[in-house]
Structure formats: structure tokens, C-alpha cells
mmCIF file of C-alpha atoms in Angstrom:
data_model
loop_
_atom_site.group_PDB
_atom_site.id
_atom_site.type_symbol
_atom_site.label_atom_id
_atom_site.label_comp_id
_atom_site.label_asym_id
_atom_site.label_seq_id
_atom_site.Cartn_x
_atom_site.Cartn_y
_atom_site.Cartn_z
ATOM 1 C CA UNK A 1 78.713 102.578 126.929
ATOM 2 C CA UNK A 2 79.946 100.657 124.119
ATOM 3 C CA UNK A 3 80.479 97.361 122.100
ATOM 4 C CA UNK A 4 82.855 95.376 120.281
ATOM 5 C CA UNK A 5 80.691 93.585 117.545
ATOM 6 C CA UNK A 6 81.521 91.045 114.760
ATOM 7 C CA UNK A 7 79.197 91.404 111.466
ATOM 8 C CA UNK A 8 81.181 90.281 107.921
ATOM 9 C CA UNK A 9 84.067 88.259 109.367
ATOM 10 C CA UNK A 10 85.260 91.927 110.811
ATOM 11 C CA UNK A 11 85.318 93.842 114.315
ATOM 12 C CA UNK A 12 83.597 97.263 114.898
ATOM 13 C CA UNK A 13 83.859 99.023 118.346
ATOM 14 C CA UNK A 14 80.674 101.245 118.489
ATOM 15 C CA UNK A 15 78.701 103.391 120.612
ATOM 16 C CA UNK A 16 74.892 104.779 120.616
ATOM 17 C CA UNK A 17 74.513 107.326 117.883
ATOM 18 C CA UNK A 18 77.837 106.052 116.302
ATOM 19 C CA UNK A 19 77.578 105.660 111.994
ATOM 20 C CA UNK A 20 79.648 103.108 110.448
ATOM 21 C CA UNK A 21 79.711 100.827 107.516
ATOM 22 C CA UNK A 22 79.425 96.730 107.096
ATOM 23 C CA UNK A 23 79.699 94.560 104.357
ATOM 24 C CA UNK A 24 76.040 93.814 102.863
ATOM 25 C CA UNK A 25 73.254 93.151 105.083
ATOM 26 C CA UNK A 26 69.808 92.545 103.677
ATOM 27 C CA UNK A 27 66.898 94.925 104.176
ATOM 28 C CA UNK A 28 65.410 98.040 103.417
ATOM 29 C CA UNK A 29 66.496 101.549 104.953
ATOM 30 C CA UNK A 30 65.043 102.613 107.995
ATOM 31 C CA UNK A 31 64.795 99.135 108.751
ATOM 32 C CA UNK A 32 66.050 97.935 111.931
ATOM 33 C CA UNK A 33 68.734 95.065 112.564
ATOM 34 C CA UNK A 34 69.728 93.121 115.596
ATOM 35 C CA UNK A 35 73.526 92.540 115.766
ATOM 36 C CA UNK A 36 73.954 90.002 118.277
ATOM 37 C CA UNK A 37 77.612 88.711 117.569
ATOM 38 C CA UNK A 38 78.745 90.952 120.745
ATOM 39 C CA UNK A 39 82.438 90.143 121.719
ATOM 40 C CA UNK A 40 82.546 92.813 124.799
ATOM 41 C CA UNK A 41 80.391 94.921 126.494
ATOM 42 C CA UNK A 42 82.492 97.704 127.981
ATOM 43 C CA UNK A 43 80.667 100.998 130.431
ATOM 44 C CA UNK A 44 81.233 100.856 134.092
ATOM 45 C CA UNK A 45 81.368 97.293 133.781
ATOM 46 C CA UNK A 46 83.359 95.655 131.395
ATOM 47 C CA UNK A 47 81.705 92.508 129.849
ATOM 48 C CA UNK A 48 83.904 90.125 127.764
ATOM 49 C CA UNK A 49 82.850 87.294 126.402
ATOM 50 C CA UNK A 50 84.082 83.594 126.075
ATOM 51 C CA UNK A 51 83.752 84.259 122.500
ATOM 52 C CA UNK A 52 80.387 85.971 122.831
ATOM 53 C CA UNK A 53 78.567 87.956 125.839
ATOM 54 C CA UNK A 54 75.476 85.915 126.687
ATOM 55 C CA UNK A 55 72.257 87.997 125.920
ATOM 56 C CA UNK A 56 73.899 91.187 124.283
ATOM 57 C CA UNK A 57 73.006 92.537 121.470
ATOM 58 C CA UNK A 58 73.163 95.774 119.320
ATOM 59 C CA UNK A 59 70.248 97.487 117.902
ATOM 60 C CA UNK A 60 71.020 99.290 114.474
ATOM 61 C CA UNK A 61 68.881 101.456 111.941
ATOM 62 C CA UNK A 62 69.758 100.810 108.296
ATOM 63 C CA UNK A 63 71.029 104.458 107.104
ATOM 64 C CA UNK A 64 72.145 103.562 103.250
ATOM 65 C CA UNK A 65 72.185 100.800 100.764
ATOM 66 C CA UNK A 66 75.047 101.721 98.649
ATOM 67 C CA UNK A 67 78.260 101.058 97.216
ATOM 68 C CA UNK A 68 82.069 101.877 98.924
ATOM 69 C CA UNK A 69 84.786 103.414 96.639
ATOM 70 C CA UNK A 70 86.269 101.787 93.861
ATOM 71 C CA UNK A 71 88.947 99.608 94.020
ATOM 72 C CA UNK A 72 91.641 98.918 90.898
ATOM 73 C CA UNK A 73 92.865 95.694 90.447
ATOM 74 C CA UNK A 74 95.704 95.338 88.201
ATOM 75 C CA UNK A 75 97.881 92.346 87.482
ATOM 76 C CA UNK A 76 101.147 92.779 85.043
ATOM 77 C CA UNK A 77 103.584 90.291 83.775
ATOM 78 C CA UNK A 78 107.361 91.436 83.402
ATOM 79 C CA UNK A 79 108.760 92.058 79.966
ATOM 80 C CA UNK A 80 105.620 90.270 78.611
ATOM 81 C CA UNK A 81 103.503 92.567 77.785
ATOM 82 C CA UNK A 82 100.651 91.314 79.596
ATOM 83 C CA UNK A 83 98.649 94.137 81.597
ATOM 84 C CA UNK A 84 95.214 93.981 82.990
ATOM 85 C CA UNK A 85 93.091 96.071 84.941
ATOM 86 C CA UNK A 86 89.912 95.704 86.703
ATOM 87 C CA UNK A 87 87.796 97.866 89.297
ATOM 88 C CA UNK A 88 85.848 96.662 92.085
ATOM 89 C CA UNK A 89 82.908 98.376 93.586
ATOM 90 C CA UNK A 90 82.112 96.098 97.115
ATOM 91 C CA UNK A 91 78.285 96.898 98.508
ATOM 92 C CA UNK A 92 77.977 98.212 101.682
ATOM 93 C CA UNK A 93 75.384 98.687 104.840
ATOM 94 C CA UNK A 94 75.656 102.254 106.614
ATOM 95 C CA UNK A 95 74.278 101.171 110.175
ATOM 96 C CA UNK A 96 73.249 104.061 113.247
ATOM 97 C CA UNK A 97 73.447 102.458 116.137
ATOM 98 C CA UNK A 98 70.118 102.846 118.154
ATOM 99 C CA UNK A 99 70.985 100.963 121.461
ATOM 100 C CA UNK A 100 73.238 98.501 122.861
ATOM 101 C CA UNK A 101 71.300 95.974 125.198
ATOM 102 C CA UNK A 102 73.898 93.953 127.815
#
């Protein structure tokens, strides 16, 4: 069985046991989360919803608090002279996905 879930204005297809990382979400690890934002239920029945599939949700373990890879910025003006650089560190969930309820 899996899900097609929305969490951070983005789209993650997951199954049980699956890791994967979100943007931020608040709370402590081993904590667990309810992701109820579920766009499609899919198994031997396929569930899609009209946006959302009434009553599904996914239930996720908090696995890491941490930071994703840095990111350089860097902006530059032709013949000008003008250079600048800046990196970019954005914080991220690492989520285990303990069931998926439909």
C-alpha cells in the first residue's frame, strides 16, 4: 500500500517503512506525527481524492532534526564588479513512515 501526501507546499509518494525528508515540522525525535493532507490512497484499491481522501491519514515517527546540504547563492553584475555570495542551510524533518490509515 501506499500514499501520495502533501506536507510543505510539496508531494511525497510513500510507503510503510519508507524514510524521507520534509521541510520543518515541530517536535521532538521519536515523536510521532499525523500527516493527514492525503491526496491518494493507492493498494488494491485506488483512492483519489477530490483534493483530499476523506479520513486518511499517514502515521510518521520523527527520525532527525537536522539540516539539508548547503546551498550557494551567488548574484554577479556584468563588467561591474559587483559579486556576492551567500550559502543557505534549509532545516529539515527525516520522517519513517509507521502506517498509512485509509
Amino acid at each position: 500500500m501506499y500514499a501520495v501526501i502533501k506536507t510543505g507546499g510539496k508531494q511525497y509518494k510513500v510507503s510503510e517503512g519508507d524514510l524521507f525528508k520534509v521541510e520543518l515540522i515541530e517536535g521532538a525525535v521519536g515523536e510521532t506525527v499525523e500527516l493527514d493532507q492525503v491526496l491518494m490512497v493507492g493498494g488494491a484499491e485506488v483512492k483519489i481524492g477530490t483534493p483530499l481522501v476523506p479520513g486518511a491519514k499517514v502515521m510518521a515517527q520523527i527520525v532527525a532534526q537536522e539540516k539539508d546540504k548547503k546551498i550557494l547563492v551567488f548574484h554577479s553584475r556584468r563588467r561591474k564588479g559587483y559579486r556576492k555570495k551567500n550559502g543557505h542551510r534549509q532545516p529539515i524533518t527525516r520522517l519513517k513512515v509507521a502506517a498509512i490509515e485509509a
